[in-house]
PDB file of C-alpha atoms in Angstrom:
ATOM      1  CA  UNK A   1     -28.431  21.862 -21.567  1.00 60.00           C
ATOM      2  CA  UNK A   2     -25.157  20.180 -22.513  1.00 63.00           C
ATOM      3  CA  UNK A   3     -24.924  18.896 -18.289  1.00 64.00           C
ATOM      4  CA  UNK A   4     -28.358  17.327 -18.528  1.00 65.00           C
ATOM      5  CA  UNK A   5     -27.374  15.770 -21.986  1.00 67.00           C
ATOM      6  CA  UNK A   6     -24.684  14.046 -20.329  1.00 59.00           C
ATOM      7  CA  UNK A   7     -25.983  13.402 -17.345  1.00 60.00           C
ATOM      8  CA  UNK A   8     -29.167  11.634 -19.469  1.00 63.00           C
ATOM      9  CA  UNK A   9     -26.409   9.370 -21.451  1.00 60.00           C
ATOM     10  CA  UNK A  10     -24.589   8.412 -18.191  1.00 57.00           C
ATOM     11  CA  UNK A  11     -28.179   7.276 -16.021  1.00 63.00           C
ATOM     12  CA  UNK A  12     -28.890   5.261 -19.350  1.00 67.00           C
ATOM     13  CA  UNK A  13     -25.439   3.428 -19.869  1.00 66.00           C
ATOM     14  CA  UNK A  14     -24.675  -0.082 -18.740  1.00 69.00           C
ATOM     15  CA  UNK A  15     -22.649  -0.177 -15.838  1.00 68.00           C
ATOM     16  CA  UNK A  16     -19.185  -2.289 -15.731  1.00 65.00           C
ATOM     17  CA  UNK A  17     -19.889  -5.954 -14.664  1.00 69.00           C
ATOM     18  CA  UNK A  18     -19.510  -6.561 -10.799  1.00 76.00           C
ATOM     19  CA  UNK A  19     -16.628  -7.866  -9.366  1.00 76.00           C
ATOM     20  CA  UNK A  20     -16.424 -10.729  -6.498  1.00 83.00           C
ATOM     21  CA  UNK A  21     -14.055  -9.386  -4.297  1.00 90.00           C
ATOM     22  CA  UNK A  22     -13.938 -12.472  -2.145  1.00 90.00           C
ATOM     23  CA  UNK A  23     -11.312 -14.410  -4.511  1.00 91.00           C
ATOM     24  CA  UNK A  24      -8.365 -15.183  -3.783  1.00 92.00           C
ATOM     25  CA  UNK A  25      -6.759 -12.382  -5.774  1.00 93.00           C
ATOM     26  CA  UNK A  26      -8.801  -9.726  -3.949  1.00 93.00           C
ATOM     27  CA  UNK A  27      -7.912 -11.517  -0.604  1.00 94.00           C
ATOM     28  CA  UNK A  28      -4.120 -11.685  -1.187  1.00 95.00           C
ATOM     29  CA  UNK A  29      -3.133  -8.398   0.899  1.00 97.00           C
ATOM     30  CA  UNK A  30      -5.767  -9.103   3.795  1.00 96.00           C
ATOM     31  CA  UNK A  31      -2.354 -10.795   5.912  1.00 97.00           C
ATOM     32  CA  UNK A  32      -2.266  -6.732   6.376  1.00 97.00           C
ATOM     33  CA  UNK A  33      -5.318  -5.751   7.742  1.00 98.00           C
ATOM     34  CA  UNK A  34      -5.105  -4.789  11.530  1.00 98.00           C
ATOM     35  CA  UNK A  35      -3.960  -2.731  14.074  1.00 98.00           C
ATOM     36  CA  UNK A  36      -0.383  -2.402  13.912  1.00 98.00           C
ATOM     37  CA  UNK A  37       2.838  -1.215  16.385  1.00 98.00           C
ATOM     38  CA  UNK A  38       5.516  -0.360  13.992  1.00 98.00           C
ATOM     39  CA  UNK A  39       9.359  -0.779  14.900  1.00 97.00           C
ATOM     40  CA  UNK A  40      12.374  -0.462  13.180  1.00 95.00           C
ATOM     41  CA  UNK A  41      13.066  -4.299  12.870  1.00 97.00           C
ATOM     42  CA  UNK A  42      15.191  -5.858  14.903  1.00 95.00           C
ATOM     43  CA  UNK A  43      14.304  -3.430  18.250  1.00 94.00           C
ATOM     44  CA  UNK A  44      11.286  -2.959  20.061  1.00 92.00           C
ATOM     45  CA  UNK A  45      10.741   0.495  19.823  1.00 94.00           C
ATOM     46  CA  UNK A  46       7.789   1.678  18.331  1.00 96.00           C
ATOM     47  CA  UNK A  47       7.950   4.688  15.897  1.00 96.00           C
ATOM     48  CA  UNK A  48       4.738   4.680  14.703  1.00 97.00           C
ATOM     49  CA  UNK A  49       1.061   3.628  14.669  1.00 98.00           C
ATOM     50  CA  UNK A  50      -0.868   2.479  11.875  1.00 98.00           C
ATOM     51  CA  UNK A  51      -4.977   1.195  10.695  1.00 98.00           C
ATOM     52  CA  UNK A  52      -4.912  -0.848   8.277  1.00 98.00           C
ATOM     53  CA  UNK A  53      -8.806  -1.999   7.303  1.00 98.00           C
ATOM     54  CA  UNK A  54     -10.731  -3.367   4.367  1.00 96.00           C
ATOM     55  CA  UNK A  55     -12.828  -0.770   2.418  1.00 95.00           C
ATOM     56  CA  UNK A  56     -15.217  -0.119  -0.459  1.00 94.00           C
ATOM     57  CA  UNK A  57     -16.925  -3.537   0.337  1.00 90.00           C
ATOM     58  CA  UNK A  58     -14.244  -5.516   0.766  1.00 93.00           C
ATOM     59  CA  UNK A  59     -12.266  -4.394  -2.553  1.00 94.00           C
ATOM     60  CA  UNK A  60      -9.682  -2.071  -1.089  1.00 97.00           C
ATOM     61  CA  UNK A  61      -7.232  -2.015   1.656  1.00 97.00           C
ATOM     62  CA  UNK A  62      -7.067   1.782   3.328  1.00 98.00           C
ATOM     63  CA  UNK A  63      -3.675   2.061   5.456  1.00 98.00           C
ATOM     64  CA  UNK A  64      -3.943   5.233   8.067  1.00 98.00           C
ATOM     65  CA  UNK A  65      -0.067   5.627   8.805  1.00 98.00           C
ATOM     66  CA  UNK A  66       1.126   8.101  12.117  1.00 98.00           C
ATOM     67  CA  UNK A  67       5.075   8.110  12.796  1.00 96.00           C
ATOM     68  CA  UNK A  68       5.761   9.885  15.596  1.00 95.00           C
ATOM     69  CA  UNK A  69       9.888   9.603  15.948  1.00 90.00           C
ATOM     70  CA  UNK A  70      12.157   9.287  12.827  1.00 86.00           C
ATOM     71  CA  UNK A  71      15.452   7.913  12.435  1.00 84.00           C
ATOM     72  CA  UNK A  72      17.851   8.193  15.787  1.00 84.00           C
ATOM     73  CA  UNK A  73      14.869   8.846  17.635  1.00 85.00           C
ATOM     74  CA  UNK A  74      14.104  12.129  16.358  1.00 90.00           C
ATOM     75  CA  UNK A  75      10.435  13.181  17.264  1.00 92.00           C
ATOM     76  CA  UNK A  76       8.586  13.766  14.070  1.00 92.00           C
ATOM     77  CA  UNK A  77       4.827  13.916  12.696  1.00 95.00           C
ATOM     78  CA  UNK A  78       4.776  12.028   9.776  1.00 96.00           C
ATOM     79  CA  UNK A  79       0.888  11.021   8.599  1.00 97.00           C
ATOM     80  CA  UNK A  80       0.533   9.121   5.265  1.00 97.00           C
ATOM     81  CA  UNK A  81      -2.423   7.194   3.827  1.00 98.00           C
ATOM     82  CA  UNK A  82      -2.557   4.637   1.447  1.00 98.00           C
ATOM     83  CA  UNK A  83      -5.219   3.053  -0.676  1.00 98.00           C
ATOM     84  CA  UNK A  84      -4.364  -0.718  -2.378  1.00 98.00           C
ATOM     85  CA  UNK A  85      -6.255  -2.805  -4.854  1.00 97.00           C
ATOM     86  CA  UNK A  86      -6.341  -5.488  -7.200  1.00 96.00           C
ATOM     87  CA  UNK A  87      -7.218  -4.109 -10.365  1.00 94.00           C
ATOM     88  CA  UNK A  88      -8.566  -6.821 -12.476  1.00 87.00           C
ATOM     89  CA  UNK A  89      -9.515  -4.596 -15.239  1.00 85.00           C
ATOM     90  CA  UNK A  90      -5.845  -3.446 -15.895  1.00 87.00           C
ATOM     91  CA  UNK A  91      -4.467  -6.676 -16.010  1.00 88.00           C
ATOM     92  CA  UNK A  92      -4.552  -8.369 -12.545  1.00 92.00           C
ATOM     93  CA  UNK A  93      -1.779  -6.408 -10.821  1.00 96.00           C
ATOM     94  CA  UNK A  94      -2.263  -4.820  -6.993  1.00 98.00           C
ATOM     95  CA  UNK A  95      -2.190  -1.184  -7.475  1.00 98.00           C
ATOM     96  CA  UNK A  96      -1.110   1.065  -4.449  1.00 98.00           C
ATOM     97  CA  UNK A  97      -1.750   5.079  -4.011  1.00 98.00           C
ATOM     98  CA  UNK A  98       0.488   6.652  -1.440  1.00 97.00           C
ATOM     99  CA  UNK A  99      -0.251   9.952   0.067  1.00 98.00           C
ATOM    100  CA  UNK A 100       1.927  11.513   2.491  1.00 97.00           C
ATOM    101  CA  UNK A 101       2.100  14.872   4.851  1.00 97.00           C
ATOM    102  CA  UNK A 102       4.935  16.092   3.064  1.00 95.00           C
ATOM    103  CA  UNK A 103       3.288  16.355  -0.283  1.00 95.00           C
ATOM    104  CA  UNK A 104       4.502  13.306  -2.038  1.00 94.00           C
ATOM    105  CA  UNK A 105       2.128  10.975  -3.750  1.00 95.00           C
ATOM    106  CA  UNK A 106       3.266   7.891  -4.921  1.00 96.00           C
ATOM    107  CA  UNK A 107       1.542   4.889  -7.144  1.00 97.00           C
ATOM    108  CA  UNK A 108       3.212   1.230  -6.977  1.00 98.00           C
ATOM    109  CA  UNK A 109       2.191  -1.715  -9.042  1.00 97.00           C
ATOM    110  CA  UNK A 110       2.919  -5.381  -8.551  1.00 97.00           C
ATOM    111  CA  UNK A 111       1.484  -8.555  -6.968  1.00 97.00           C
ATOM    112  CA  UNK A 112       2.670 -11.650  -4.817  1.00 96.00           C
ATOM    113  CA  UNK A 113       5.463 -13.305  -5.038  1.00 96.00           C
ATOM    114  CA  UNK A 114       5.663 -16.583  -4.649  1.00 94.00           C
ATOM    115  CA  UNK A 115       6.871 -16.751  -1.218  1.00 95.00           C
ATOM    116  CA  UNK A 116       3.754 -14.731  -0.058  1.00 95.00           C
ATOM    117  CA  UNK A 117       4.955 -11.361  -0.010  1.00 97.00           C
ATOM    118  CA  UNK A 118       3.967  -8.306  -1.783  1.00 98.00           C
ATOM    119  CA  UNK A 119       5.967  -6.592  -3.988  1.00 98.00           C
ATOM    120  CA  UNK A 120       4.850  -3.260  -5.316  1.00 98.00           C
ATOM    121  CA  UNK A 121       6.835  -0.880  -7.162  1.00 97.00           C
ATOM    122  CA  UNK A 122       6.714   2.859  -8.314  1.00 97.00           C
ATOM    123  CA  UNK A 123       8.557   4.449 -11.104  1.00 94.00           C
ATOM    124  CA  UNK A 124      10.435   7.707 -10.510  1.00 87.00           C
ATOM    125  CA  UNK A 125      12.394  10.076 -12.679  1.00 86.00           C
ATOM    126  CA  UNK A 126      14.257   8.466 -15.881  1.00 88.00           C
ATOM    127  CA  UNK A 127      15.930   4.858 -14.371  1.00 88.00           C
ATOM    128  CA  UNK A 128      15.008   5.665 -10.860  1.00 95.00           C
ATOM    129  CA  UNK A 129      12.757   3.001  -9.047  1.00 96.00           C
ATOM    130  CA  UNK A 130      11.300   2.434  -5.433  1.00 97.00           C
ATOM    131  CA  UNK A 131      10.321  -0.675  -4.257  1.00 98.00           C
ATOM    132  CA  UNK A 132       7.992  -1.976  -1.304  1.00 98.00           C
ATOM    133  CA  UNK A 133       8.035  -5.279  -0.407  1.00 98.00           C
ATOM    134  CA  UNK A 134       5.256  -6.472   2.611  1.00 98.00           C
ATOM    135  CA  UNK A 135       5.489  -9.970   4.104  1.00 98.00           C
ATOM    136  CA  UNK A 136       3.463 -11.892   6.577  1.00 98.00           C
ATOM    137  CA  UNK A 137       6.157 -13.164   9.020  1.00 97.00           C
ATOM    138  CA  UNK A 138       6.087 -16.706  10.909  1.00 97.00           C
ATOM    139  CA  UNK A 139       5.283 -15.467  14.302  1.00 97.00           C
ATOM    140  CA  UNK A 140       2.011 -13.199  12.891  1.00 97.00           C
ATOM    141  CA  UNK A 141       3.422  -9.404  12.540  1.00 98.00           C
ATOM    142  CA  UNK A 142       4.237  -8.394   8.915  1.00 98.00           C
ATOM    143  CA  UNK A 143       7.492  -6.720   7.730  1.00 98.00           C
ATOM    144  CA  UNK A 144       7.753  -3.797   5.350  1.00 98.00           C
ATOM    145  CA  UNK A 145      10.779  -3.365   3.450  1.00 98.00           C
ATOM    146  CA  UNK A 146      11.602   0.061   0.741  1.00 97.00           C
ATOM    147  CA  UNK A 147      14.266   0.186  -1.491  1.00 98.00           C
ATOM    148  CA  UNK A 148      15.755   2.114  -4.507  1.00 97.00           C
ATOM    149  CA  UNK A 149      17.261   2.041  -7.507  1.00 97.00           C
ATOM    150  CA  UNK A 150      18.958   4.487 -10.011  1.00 96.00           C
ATOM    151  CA  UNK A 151      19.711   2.219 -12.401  1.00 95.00           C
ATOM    152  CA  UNK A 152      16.362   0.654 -13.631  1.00 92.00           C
ATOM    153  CA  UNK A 153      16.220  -1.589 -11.156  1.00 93.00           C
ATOM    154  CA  UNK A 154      19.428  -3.675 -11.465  1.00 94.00           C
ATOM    155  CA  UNK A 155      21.190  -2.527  -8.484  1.00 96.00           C
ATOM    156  CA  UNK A 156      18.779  -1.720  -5.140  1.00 97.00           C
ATOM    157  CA  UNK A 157      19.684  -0.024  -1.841  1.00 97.00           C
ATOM    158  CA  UNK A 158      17.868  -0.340   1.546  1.00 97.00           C
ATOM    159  CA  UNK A 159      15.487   1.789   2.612  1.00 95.00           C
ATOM    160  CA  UNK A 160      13.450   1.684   5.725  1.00 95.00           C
ATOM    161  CA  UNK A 161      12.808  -2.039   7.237  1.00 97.00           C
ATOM    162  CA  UNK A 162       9.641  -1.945   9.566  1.00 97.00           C
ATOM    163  CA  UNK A 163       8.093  -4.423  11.737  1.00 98.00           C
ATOM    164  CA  UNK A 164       4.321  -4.454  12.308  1.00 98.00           C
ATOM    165  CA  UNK A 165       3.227  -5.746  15.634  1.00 98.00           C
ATOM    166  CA  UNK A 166      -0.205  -6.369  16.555  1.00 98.00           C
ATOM    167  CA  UNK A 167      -1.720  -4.250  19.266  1.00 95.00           C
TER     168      UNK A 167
END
């Protein structure tokens, strides 16, 4: 009795406005979309694979991520997936959710910066930060930059540093 209550109230509530996800905010990660080689950068050796395509009508961008060798060249299956929006309704910030086959899940936040790049980061444990940053590049592939932080973000490390080639 109490599901069809519910169920009842839900069928007869208003549903949230529509959003036109053809703006420019909606459109800023599109740069990304394709199908990508992915290199350390600065060599031509490809370590991994990865789809990235527009989804849920054009308001999401679904990355399908396959590494296949790891650093030195170790072989290695690596599969992660990623799912990244602008979310209008919290603010106008790009929201990311990172899944990986190791377990991790991971959710960045951020936006553009003004040189055209997205930054997106993730909050850790206490003072510990990741950042992602993703930039179109001059001659068409996109580089992918992580860092870290312990200290709230006023020191950073280097992470990984990717280049994504079109196939």
């Amino acid at each position: 009795m109490i599901h069809a209550i519910l169920l009842a109230a839900l069928l007869q509530s208003t549903p949230p406005p529509s959003i036109d996800c053809t703006d420019a905010d909606h459109s800023a990660f599109d740069f990304w979309i394709g199908e990508w080689d992915v290199s350390a950068t600065g060599t031509g050796t490809v370590v991994a694979r990865s789809t990235i395509s527009s989804t849920a009508g054009g308001c999401a961008i679904e990355e399908d991520y396959h590494q296949n060798l790891g650093p030195g060249g170790v072989a290695t299956t690596y599969h992660g997936v990623s799912f990244s929006t602008f979310d209008q309704r919290r603010g106008g910030v790009w929201r990311q959710f990172y899944m990986d086959s190791n377990g991790a899940v991971t959710v960045f936040e951020g936006g553009l910066s003004a040189d055209g790049a997205m930054v997106l980061e993730a909050a850790g444990r206490p003072g510990s930060v990741q950042r992602m940053t993703v930039s179109p590049e001059p001659d068409g592939s996109v580089r992918q930059r992580g860092e870290s932080s312990t200290d709230g973000g006023s020191t950073w490390t280097p992470g990984y540093d990717f280049t994504y080639r079109r196939r």
